[in-house]
Amino acid sequence: MGRAWIGAILGLLVAAAAQAVEVHDVRLWRAPDHTRVVFDLTGPAEHKLFVLENPTRIVLDIDGTRLTDDFPELKLDNTPISSVRSATREGTDLRVVFDMGESVDPRSFALKANERAGDRLVVDLYDRGARSASAPEVKKSASLGERDIVIAIDAGHGGEDPGAIGPGRRREKDVVLAIAKELFALLEADTGFTPTLTRTGDYYISLTGRPAIARKRQADLFVSIHADAFKSPQAHGASVYALSTRGATSTTARYLAQRENAADLVGGVNLAEHDDILAGVLADLSMTSTLDASLQVGSFVLRNMGGIARLHKRNVEQAGFVVLKSPDIPSILVETGFISNPTEAQKLTTRSYQQQMARAIHAGIKSWFMAHPPAGTLVARLKAEGGTEYVIARGDTLSGIAQRFNVSVATLKSINGIDGSKILVGQKLTIPTS
C-alpha cells in the first residue's frame, strides 16, 4: 500500500514537471521613459512582482515555471538595471531578480496567447525623475512671434511588435521608422515647420498613446506610416487612409484596419488599465471638420505618392483605425506599400526608395499647409505677404493647380514666367495670394 502511494505521488510529480510552463526566451527593449522585459512562455502562469530595498532589487516570481536554458544575456546599456539573476524557488517556481542601479516604478502584466504571439509576461520599469522627461513638448515659436506648424510623424509598430513580415524576414517596424526619420529630416529643414517623432527607436507605443503624444506636443497633423501585408502576396500599391465613422470603404481597408487595431495585443499593452478615452468621440461634432481636413491633406499626399509608386486606390480610403481617432487633430495613415509583395518589399528596404517615399509624403504635407496654413503660424504670415510655394507632382496640370488654389491660369503663368503650358514634376511654382 505504501509503495503504491509512493509510486502514485512520484507519477504525479513527473507529470507535473512535464506540464510545467517553460520560459523559452527573454527579451529587453528600451523606450524613452521605461525599460521593458518580456518573458515568452509556453503557457499561462501566475506571477508576483515586488521590490526589496538596501540594495534595491525587483523580484519576479513565476509560479510553476522553469527556464529551458540558462538565463539569456540581455543588453543592459542605457537601462536602470545593473544585472539580472535567476534561480529555482521551492522546487517548482522561477525567481528572477533585477539588481537596480536606479530607482524605478515597476509594473507587470500577462498577455494571453493570440494568433500572432504566444503567452507572455511583461515587466515595465518606468523611470523616475529627470529620465522620464526625455520626450518634451516640442512645439516652438517661430520668428516674430508666430509659431511653427507641428507635424507628428508616427512610425507604426516597434519593439515587441514587428508589424508585417515580408520576404527575407523584412520587418515593417524597421522600414517605417527609416521612412519616418527621412520625413523628419525634410520637415526639419523647412522654414515654419517643426516635426516630431512619436517613437525614435525600436520600442512599442500603444495605439491610443500615439495620438496622445501628438496632442501633448500640440500637433497640427498626425501622420502614421505603415507598410502592411495582405492575405495575397499579389496585393500591391501605396494608399492613404483617414478615419471612417460608418465602416470601411473597401475590403482591403477593413482588413488592414483590423490588423492594425490588433497591434496592442502583440505590442504588449495592459488593456485592463486603459479606459476607452475615445469612447463616443465619433459623435462629437468637432470630428466633422477634423475628418474633412484629414481627407483633404490625405489627397495631397496621395497625389504626390502617385509620382513614385503604384497606387492601390486613387482616392483616400476610410476605415476604423484606432490610431486615427483623434477628435481635434487631422490624422492620416500612409501605407507606403505591401511588404508582403516581394517586389514592393525589396523597394521598401532600400534607402533610395525610402527617401523617395519620404519626399513624396513631405511634398503633399507641405503643399497642403502652404495652401491652408493655420492662423497664427509663420507660414500663414508668409502666405499673406506674397504667396506660397508648390512643388509639381506627377499628374498635375496648370489648370488643376490654378483651380486648387483659386487663382487664374494666366496669373499663375505670369508670376512664374511660364510660356505655353509645359510644367515638370519637381518644378516649384509660386502661388499668389488669392
PDB file of N, CA, C and O in Angstrom, residues 206-265:
ATOM      1  N   SER A 206       1.394  52.260 -27.390  1.00  0.00           N
ATOM      2  CA  SER A 206       0.024  51.801 -27.595  1.00  0.00           C
ATOM      3  C   SER A 206      -0.675  52.627 -28.665  1.00  0.00           C
ATOM      4  O   SER A 206      -0.279  53.764 -28.977  1.00  0.00           O
ATOM      5  N   LEU A 207      -1.747  52.068 -29.215  1.00  0.00           N
ATOM      6  CA  LEU A 207      -2.483  52.751 -30.282  1.00  0.00           C
ATOM      7  C   LEU A 207      -3.086  54.067 -29.803  1.00  0.00           C
ATOM      8  O   LEU A 207      -3.121  55.045 -30.553  1.00  0.00           O
ATOM      9  N   THR A 208      -3.573  54.108 -28.569  1.00  0.00           N
ATOM     10  CA  THR A 208      -4.099  55.371 -28.051  1.00  0.00           C
ATOM     11  C   THR A 208      -2.985  56.287 -27.571  1.00  0.00           C
ATOM     12  O   THR A 208      -3.156  57.504 -27.509  1.00  0.00           O
ATOM     13  N   GLY A 209      -1.829  55.705 -27.236  1.00  0.00           N
ATOM     14  CA  GLY A 209      -0.703  56.518 -26.781  1.00  0.00           C
ATOM     15  C   GLY A 209      -0.086  57.351 -27.879  1.00  0.00           C
ATOM     16  O   GLY A 209       0.463  58.431 -27.625  1.00  0.00           O
ATOM     17  N   ARG A 210      -0.195  56.891 -29.116  1.00  0.00           N
ATOM     18  CA  ARG A 210       0.416  57.615 -30.248  1.00  0.00           C
ATOM     19  C   ARG A 210      -0.260  58.969 -30.500  1.00  0.00           C
ATOM     20  O   ARG A 210       0.420  59.999 -30.521  1.00  0.00           O
ATOM     21  N   PRO A 211      -1.577  59.016 -30.697  1.00  0.00           N
ATOM     22  CA  PRO A 211      -2.207  60.337 -30.840  1.00  0.00           C
ATOM     23  C   PRO A 211      -2.126  61.167 -29.567  1.00  0.00           C
ATOM     24  O   PRO A 211      -2.150  62.403 -29.630  1.00  0.00           O
ATOM     25  N   ALA A 212      -2.013  60.506 -28.407  1.00  0.00           N
ATOM     26  CA  ALA A 212      -1.868  61.258 -27.157  1.00  0.00           C
ATOM     27  C   ALA A 212      -0.558  62.043 -27.155  1.00  0.00           C
ATOM     28  O   ALA A 212      -0.500  63.176 -26.669  1.00  0.00           O
ATOM     29  N   ILE A 213       0.500  61.437 -27.698  1.00  0.00           N
ATOM     30  CA  ILE A 213       1.784  62.147 -27.816  1.00  0.00           C
ATOM     31  C   ILE A 213       1.633  63.340 -28.752  1.00  0.00           C
ATOM     32  O   ILE A 213       2.121  64.443 -28.467  1.00  0.00           O
ATOM     33  N   ALA A 214       0.945  63.123 -29.870  1.00  0.00           N
ATOM     34  CA  ALA A 214       0.736  64.222 -30.824  1.00  0.00           C
ATOM     35  C   ALA A 214      -0.038  65.361 -30.172  1.00  0.00           C
ATOM     36  O   ALA A 214       0.263  66.543 -30.392  1.00  0.00           O
ATOM     37  N   ARG A 215      -1.029  65.005 -29.362  1.00  0.00           N
ATOM     38  CA  ARG A 215      -1.837  66.046 -28.697  1.00  0.00           C
ATOM     39  C   ARG A 215      -1.005  66.801 -27.671  1.00  0.00           C
ATOM     40  O   ARG A 215      -1.090  68.023 -27.564  1.00  0.00           O
ATOM     41  N   LYS A 216      -0.174  66.063 -26.916  1.00  0.00           N
ATOM     42  CA  LYS A 216       0.675  66.709 -25.917  1.00  0.00           C
ATOM     43  C   LYS A 216       1.631  67.697 -26.570  1.00  0.00           C
ATOM     44  O   LYS A 216       1.934  68.749 -26.006  1.00  0.00           O
ATOM     45  N   ARG A 217       2.086  67.351 -27.753  1.00  0.00           N
ATOM     46  CA  ARG A 217       3.037  68.222 -28.456  1.00  0.00           C
ATOM     47  C   ARG A 217       2.338  69.216 -29.374  1.00  0.00           C
ATOM     48  O   ARG A 217       2.968  69.868 -30.194  1.00  0.00           O
ATOM     49  N   GLN A 218       1.006  69.304 -29.242  1.00  0.00           N
ATOM     50  CA  GLN A 218       0.205  70.321 -29.930  1.00  0.00           C
ATOM     51  C   GLN A 218       0.369  70.251 -31.449  1.00  0.00           C
ATOM     52  O   GLN A 218       0.558  71.269 -32.126  1.00  0.00           O
ATOM     53  N   ALA A 219       0.297  69.049 -31.986  1.00  0.00           N
ATOM     54  CA  ALA A 219       0.499  68.846 -33.421  1.00  0.00           C
ATOM     55  C   ALA A 219      -0.671  69.376 -34.239  1.00  0.00           C
ATOM     56  O   ALA A 219      -1.824  69.346 -33.805  1.00  0.00           O
ATOM     57  N   ASP A 220      -0.351  69.855 -35.428  1.00  0.00           N
ATOM     58  CA  ASP A 220      -1.365  70.292 -36.389  1.00  0.00           C
ATOM     59  C   ASP A 220      -1.764  69.166 -37.327  1.00  0.00           C
ATOM     60  O   ASP A 220      -2.798  69.260 -37.999  1.00  0.00           O
ATOM     61  N   LEU A 221      -0.947  68.110 -37.389  1.00  0.00           N
ATOM     62  CA  LEU A 221      -1.242  66.962 -38.242  1.00  0.00           C
ATOM     63  C   LEU A 221      -0.572  65.733 -37.647  1.00  0.00           C
ATOM     64  O   LEU A 221       0.556  65.800 -37.163  1.00  0.00           O
ATOM     65  N   PHE A 222      -1.282  64.592 -37.700  1.00  0.00           N
ATOM     66  CA  PHE A 222      -0.747  63.309 -37.249  1.00  0.00           C
ATOM     67  C   PHE A 222      -0.652  62.400 -38.468  1.00  0.00           C
ATOM     68  O   PHE A 222      -1.647  62.159 -39.155  1.00  0.00           O
ATOM     69  N   VAL A 223       0.562  61.910 -38.752  1.00  0.00           N
ATOM     70  CA  VAL A 223       0.798  61.053 -39.912  1.00  0.00           C
ATOM     71  C   VAL A 223       1.371  59.723 -39.424  1.00  0.00           C
ATOM     72  O   VAL A 223       2.488  59.673 -38.915  1.00  0.00           O
ATOM     73  N   SER A 224       0.600  58.653 -39.568  1.00  0.00           N
ATOM     74  CA  SER A 224       1.055  57.324 -39.152  1.00  0.00           C
ATOM     75  C   SER A 224       1.525  56.558 -40.389  1.00  0.00           C
ATOM     76  O   SER A 224       0.788  56.432 -41.368  1.00  0.00           O
ATOM     77  N   ILE A 225       2.766  56.068 -40.359  1.00  0.00           N
ATOM     78  CA  ILE A 225       3.387  55.447 -41.534  1.00  0.00           C
ATOM     79  C   ILE A 225       3.457  53.935 -41.349  1.00  0.00           C
ATOM     80  O   ILE A 225       3.898  53.444 -40.310  1.00  0.00           O
ATOM     81  N   HIS A 226       3.025  53.200 -42.392  1.00  0.00           N
ATOM     82  CA  HIS A 226       2.956  51.739 -42.331  1.00  0.00           C
ATOM     83  C   HIS A 226       3.409  51.118 -43.652  1.00  0.00           C
ATOM     84  O   HIS A 226       3.547  51.815 -44.669  1.00  0.00           O
ATOM     85  N   ALA A 227       3.603  49.819 -43.631  1.00  0.00           N
ATOM     86  CA  ALA A 227       3.911  49.035 -44.841  1.00  0.00           C
ATOM     87  C   ALA A 227       3.338  47.644 -44.587  1.00  0.00           C
ATOM     88  O   ALA A 227       4.056  46.728 -44.228  1.00  0.00           O
ATOM     89  N   ASP A 228       2.055  47.520 -44.747  1.00  0.00           N
ATOM     90  CA  ASP A 228       1.346  46.356 -44.243  1.00  0.00           C
ATOM     91  C   ASP A 228       1.402  45.158 -45.177  1.00  0.00           C
ATOM     92  O   ASP A 228       2.050  45.182 -46.217  1.00  0.00           O
ATOM     93  N   ALA A 229       0.691  44.103 -44.760  1.00  0.00           N
ATOM     94  CA  ALA A 229       0.633  42.864 -45.533  1.00  0.00           C
ATOM     95  C   ALA A 229      -0.820  42.512 -45.805  1.00  0.00           C
ATOM     96  O   ALA A 229      -1.722  42.928 -45.070  1.00  0.00           O
ATOM     97  N   PHE A 230      -1.043  41.746 -46.851  1.00  0.00           N
ATOM     98  CA  PHE A 230      -2.381  41.278 -47.179  1.00  0.00           C
ATOM     99  C   PHE A 230      -2.325  39.762 -47.340  1.00  0.00           C
ATOM    100  O   PHE A 230      -1.246  39.160 -47.431  1.00  0.00           O
ATOM    101  N   LYS A 231      -3.487  39.143 -47.367  1.00  0.00           N
ATOM    102  CA  LYS A 231      -3.560  37.680 -47.475  1.00  0.00           C
ATOM    103  C   LYS A 231      -2.904  37.166 -48.746  1.00  0.00           C
ATOM    104  O   LYS A 231      -2.334  36.085 -48.762  1.00  0.00           O
ATOM    105  N   SER A 232      -2.963  37.959 -49.802  1.00  0.00           N
ATOM    106  CA  SER A 232      -2.357  37.553 -51.068  1.00  0.00           C
ATOM    107  C   SER A 232      -1.071  38.335 -51.312  1.00  0.00           C
ATOM    108  O   SER A 232      -1.057  39.562 -51.185  1.00  0.00           O
ATOM    109  N   PRO A 233       0.030  37.653 -51.694  1.00  0.00           N
ATOM    110  CA  PRO A 233       1.276  38.374 -51.985  1.00  0.00           C
ATOM    111  C   PRO A 233       1.181  39.225 -53.250  1.00  0.00           C
ATOM    112  O   PRO A 233       2.079  40.014 -53.522  1.00  0.00           O
ATOM    113  N   GLN A 234       0.110  39.047 -54.019  1.00  0.00           N
ATOM    114  CA  GLN A 234      -0.059  39.852 -55.228  1.00  0.00           C
ATOM    115  C   GLN A 234      -0.550  41.266 -54.926  1.00  0.00           C
ATOM    116  O   GLN A 234      -0.461  42.153 -55.779  1.00  0.00           O
ATOM    117  N   ALA A 235      -1.113  41.471 -53.743  1.00  0.00           N
ATOM    118  CA  ALA A 235      -1.600  42.807 -53.390  1.00  0.00           C
ATOM    119  C   ALA A 235      -0.448  43.800 -53.446  1.00  0.00           C
ATOM    120  O   ALA A 235       0.649  43.531 -52.958  1.00  0.00           O
ATOM    121  N   HIS A 236      -0.679  44.953 -54.041  1.00  0.00           N
ATOM    122  CA  HIS A 236       0.392  45.930 -54.202  1.00  0.00           C
ATOM    123  C   HIS A 236      -0.183  47.337 -54.221  1.00  0.00           C
ATOM    124  O   HIS A 236      -1.388  47.530 -54.352  1.00  0.00           O
ATOM    125  N   GLY A 237       0.693  48.297 -54.077  1.00  0.00           N
ATOM    126  CA  GLY A 237       0.300  49.691 -54.206  1.00  0.00           C
ATOM    127  C   GLY A 237       0.285  50.446 -52.889  1.00  0.00           C
ATOM    128  O   GLY A 237       0.038  49.883 -51.821  1.00  0.00           O
ATOM    129  N   ALA A 238       0.568  51.733 -52.980  1.00  0.00           N
ATOM    130  CA  ALA A 238       0.551  52.621 -51.818  1.00  0.00           C
ATOM    131  C   ALA A 238      -0.859  53.188 -51.633  1.00  0.00           C
ATOM    132  O   ALA A 238      -1.624  53.304 -52.594  1.00  0.00           O
ATOM    133  N   SER A 239      -1.190  53.547 -50.411  1.00  0.00           N
ATOM    134  CA  SER A 239      -2.523  54.059 -50.096  1.00  0.00           C
ATOM    135  C   SER A 239      -2.434  55.102 -48.996  1.00  0.00           C
ATOM    136  O   SER A 239      -1.449  55.167 -48.263  1.00  0.00           O
ATOM    137  N   VAL A 240      -3.499  55.891 -48.881  1.00  0.00           N
ATOM    138  CA  VAL A 240      -3.648  56.811 -47.762  1.00  0.00           C
ATOM    139  C   VAL A 240      -5.035  56.594 -47.171  1.00  0.00           C
ATOM    140  O   VAL A 240      -6.019  56.475 -47.905  1.00  0.00           O
ATOM    141  N   TYR A 241      -5.104  56.544 -45.841  1.00  0.00           N
ATOM    142  CA  TYR A 241      -6.363  56.278 -45.153  1.00  0.00           C
ATOM    143  C   TYR A 241      -6.691  57.401 -44.176  1.00  0.00           C
ATOM    144  O   TYR A 241      -5.801  57.998 -43.561  1.00  0.00           O
ATOM    145  N   ALA A 242      -7.972  57.663 -44.045  1.00  0.00           N
ATOM    146  CA  ALA A 242      -8.491  58.532 -42.996  1.00  0.00           C
ATOM    147  C   ALA A 242      -9.498  57.716 -42.194  1.00  0.00           C
ATOM    148  O   ALA A 242      -9.867  56.606 -42.579  1.00  0.00           O
ATOM    149  N   LEU A 243      -9.950  58.266 -41.084  1.00  0.00           N
ATOM    150  CA  LEU A 243     -10.891  57.560 -40.233  1.00  0.00           C
ATOM    151  C   LEU A 243     -12.263  57.479 -40.895  1.00  0.00           C
ATOM    152  O   LEU A 243     -12.675  58.389 -41.622  1.00  0.00           O
ATOM    153  N   SER A 244     -12.954  56.392 -40.651  1.00  0.00           N
ATOM    154  CA  SER A 244     -14.339  56.252 -41.094  1.00  0.00           C
ATOM    155  C   SER A 244     -15.235  56.113 -39.871  1.00  0.00           C
ATOM    156  O   SER A 244     -14.902  55.401 -38.924  1.00  0.00           O
ATOM    157  N   THR A 245     -16.370  56.788 -39.885  1.00  0.00           N
ATOM    158  CA  THR A 245     -17.346  56.661 -38.808  1.00  0.00           C
ATOM    159  C   THR A 245     -18.477  55.716 -39.189  1.00  0.00           C
ATOM    160  O   THR A 245     -19.353  55.432 -38.384  1.00  0.00           O
ATOM    161  N   ARG A 246     -18.449  55.209 -40.416  1.00  0.00           N
ATOM    162  CA  ARG A 246     -19.574  54.396 -40.889  1.00  0.00           C
ATOM    163  C   ARG A 246     -19.149  53.045 -41.454  1.00  0.00           C
ATOM    164  O   ARG A 246     -19.948  52.352 -42.061  1.00  0.00           O
ATOM    165  N   GLY A 247     -17.913  52.670 -41.305  1.00  0.00           N
ATOM    166  CA  GLY A 247     -17.456  51.413 -41.881  1.00  0.00           C
ATOM    167  C   GLY A 247     -16.425  51.659 -42.958  1.00  0.00           C
ATOM    168  O   GLY A 247     -16.248  52.775 -43.441  1.00  0.00           O
ATOM    169  N   ALA A 248     -15.736  50.591 -43.350  1.00  0.00           N
ATOM    170  CA  ALA A 248     -14.632  50.703 -44.308  1.00  0.00           C
ATOM    171  C   ALA A 248     -15.137  50.928 -45.721  1.00  0.00           C
ATOM    172  O   ALA A 248     -16.243  50.504 -46.085  1.00  0.00           O
ATOM    173  N   THR A 249     -14.321  51.595 -46.530  1.00  0.00           N
ATOM    174  CA  THR A 249     -14.685  51.874 -47.917  1.00  0.00           C
ATOM    175  C   THR A 249     -14.312  50.746 -48.860  1.00  0.00           C
ATOM    176  O   THR A 249     -14.638  50.801 -50.044  1.00  0.00           O
ATOM    177  N   SER A 250     -13.592  49.738 -48.379  1.00  0.00           N
ATOM    178  CA  SER A 250     -13.253  48.588 -49.216  1.00  0.00           C
ATOM    179  C   SER A 250     -12.900  47.407 -48.326  1.00  0.00           C
ATOM    180  O   SER A 250     -12.659  47.560 -47.124  1.00  0.00           O
ATOM    181  N   THR A 251     -12.866  46.229 -48.916  1.00  0.00           N
ATOM    182  CA  THR A 251     -12.491  45.027 -48.177  1.00  0.00           C
ATOM    183  C   THR A 251     -11.064  45.129 -47.653  1.00  0.00           C
ATOM    184  O   THR A 251     -10.766  44.753 -46.519  1.00  0.00           O
ATOM    185  N   THR A 252     -10.171  45.660 -48.496  1.00  0.00           N
ATOM    186  CA  THR A 252      -8.774  45.812 -48.076  1.00  0.00           C
ATOM    187  C   THR A 252      -8.667  46.777 -46.911  1.00  0.00           C
ATOM    188  O   THR A 252      -7.936  46.524 -45.944  1.00  0.00           O
ATOM    189  N   ALA A 253      -9.391  47.887 -46.977  1.00  0.00           N
ATOM    190  CA  ALA A 253      -9.365  48.876 -45.890  1.00  0.00           C
ATOM    191  C   ALA A 253      -9.832  48.253 -44.585  1.00  0.00           C
ATOM    192  O   ALA A 253      -9.237  48.464 -43.522  1.00  0.00           O
ATOM    193  N   ARG A 254     -10.894  47.458 -44.648  1.00  0.00           N
ATOM    194  CA  ARG A 254     -11.416  46.799 -43.447  1.00  0.00           C
ATOM    195  C   ARG A 254     -10.392  45.813 -42.885  1.00  0.00           C
ATOM    196  O   ARG A 254     -10.144  45.762 -41.683  1.00  0.00           O
ATOM    197  N   TYR A 255      -9.773  45.040 -43.770  1.00  0.00           N
ATOM    198  CA  TYR A 255      -8.790  44.025 -43.347  1.00  0.00           C
ATOM    199  C   TYR A 255      -7.582  44.693 -42.688  1.00  0.00           C
ATOM    200  O   TYR A 255      -7.115  44.268 -41.630  1.00  0.00           O
ATOM    201  N   LEU A 256      -7.063  45.758 -43.316  1.00  0.00           N
ATOM    202  CA  LEU A 256      -5.886  46.427 -42.766  1.00  0.00           C
ATOM    203  C   LEU A 256      -6.200  47.086 -41.427  1.00  0.00           C
ATOM    204  O   LEU A 256      -5.380  47.082 -40.513  1.00  0.00           O
ATOM    205  N   ALA A 257      -7.395  47.674 -41.307  1.00  0.00           N
ATOM    206  CA  ALA A 257      -7.779  48.293 -40.036  1.00  0.00           C
ATOM    207  C   ALA A 257      -7.848  47.250 -38.928  1.00  0.00           C
ATOM    208  O   ALA A 257      -7.404  47.488 -37.802  1.00  0.00           O
ATOM    209  N   GLN A 258      -8.407  46.085 -39.232  1.00  0.00           N
ATOM    210  CA  GLN A 258      -8.481  45.016 -38.229  1.00  0.00           C
ATOM    211  C   GLN A 258      -7.085  44.573 -37.796  1.00  0.00           C
ATOM    212  O   GLN A 258      -6.833  44.346 -36.608  1.00  0.00           O
ATOM    213  N   ARG A 259      -6.163  44.452 -38.759  1.00  0.00           N
ATOM    214  CA  ARG A 259      -4.786  44.065 -38.429  1.00  0.00           C
ATOM    215  C   ARG A 259      -4.117  45.116 -37.554  1.00  0.00           C
ATOM    216  O   ARG A 259      -3.491  44.808 -36.540  1.00  0.00           O
ATOM    217  N   GLU A 260      -4.235  46.373 -37.948  1.00  0.00           N
ATOM    218  CA  GLU A 260      -3.587  47.443 -37.191  1.00  0.00           C
ATOM    219  C   GLU A 260      -4.201  47.597 -35.804  1.00  0.00           C
ATOM    220  O   GLU A 260      -3.489  47.862 -34.827  1.00  0.00           O
ATOM    221  N   ASN A 261      -5.511  47.450 -35.696  1.00  0.00           N
ATOM    222  CA  ASN A 261      -6.176  47.615 -34.408  1.00  0.00           C
ATOM    223  C   ASN A 261      -5.839  46.496 -33.430  1.00  0.00           C
ATOM    224  O   ASN A 261      -6.063  46.631 -32.225  1.00  0.00           O
ATOM    225  N   ALA A 262      -5.308  45.388 -33.939  1.00  0.00           N
ATOM    226  CA  ALA A 262      -4.895  44.283 -33.070  1.00  0.00           C
ATOM    227  C   ALA A 262      -3.455  44.431 -32.607  1.00  0.00           C
ATOM    228  O   ALA A 262      -2.941  43.575 -31.885  1.00  0.00           O
ATOM    229  N   ALA A 263      -2.796  45.518 -32.990  1.00  0.00           N
ATOM    230  CA  ALA A 263      -1.366  45.681 -32.692  1.00  0.00           C
ATOM    231  C   ALA A 263      -1.080  45.691 -31.195  1.00  0.00           C
ATOM    232  O   ALA A 263      -0.031  45.213 -30.753  1.00  0.00           O
ATOM    233  N   ASP A 264      -1.991  46.230 -30.379  1.00  0.00           N
ATOM    234  CA  ASP A 264      -1.750  46.285 -28.938  1.00  0.00           C
ATOM    235  C   ASP A 264      -1.629  44.892 -28.327  1.00  0.00           C
ATOM    236  O   ASP A 264      -0.937  44.697 -27.323  1.00  0.00           O
ATOM    237  N   LEU A 265      -2.312  43.914 -28.928  1.00  0.00           N
ATOM    238  CA  LEU A 265      -2.220  42.545 -28.415  1.00  0.00           C
ATOM    239  C   LEU A 265      -0.825  41.980 -28.621  1.00  0.00           C
ATOM    240  O   LEU A 265      -0.355  41.145 -27.852  1.00  0.00           O
TER     241      LEU A 265
END
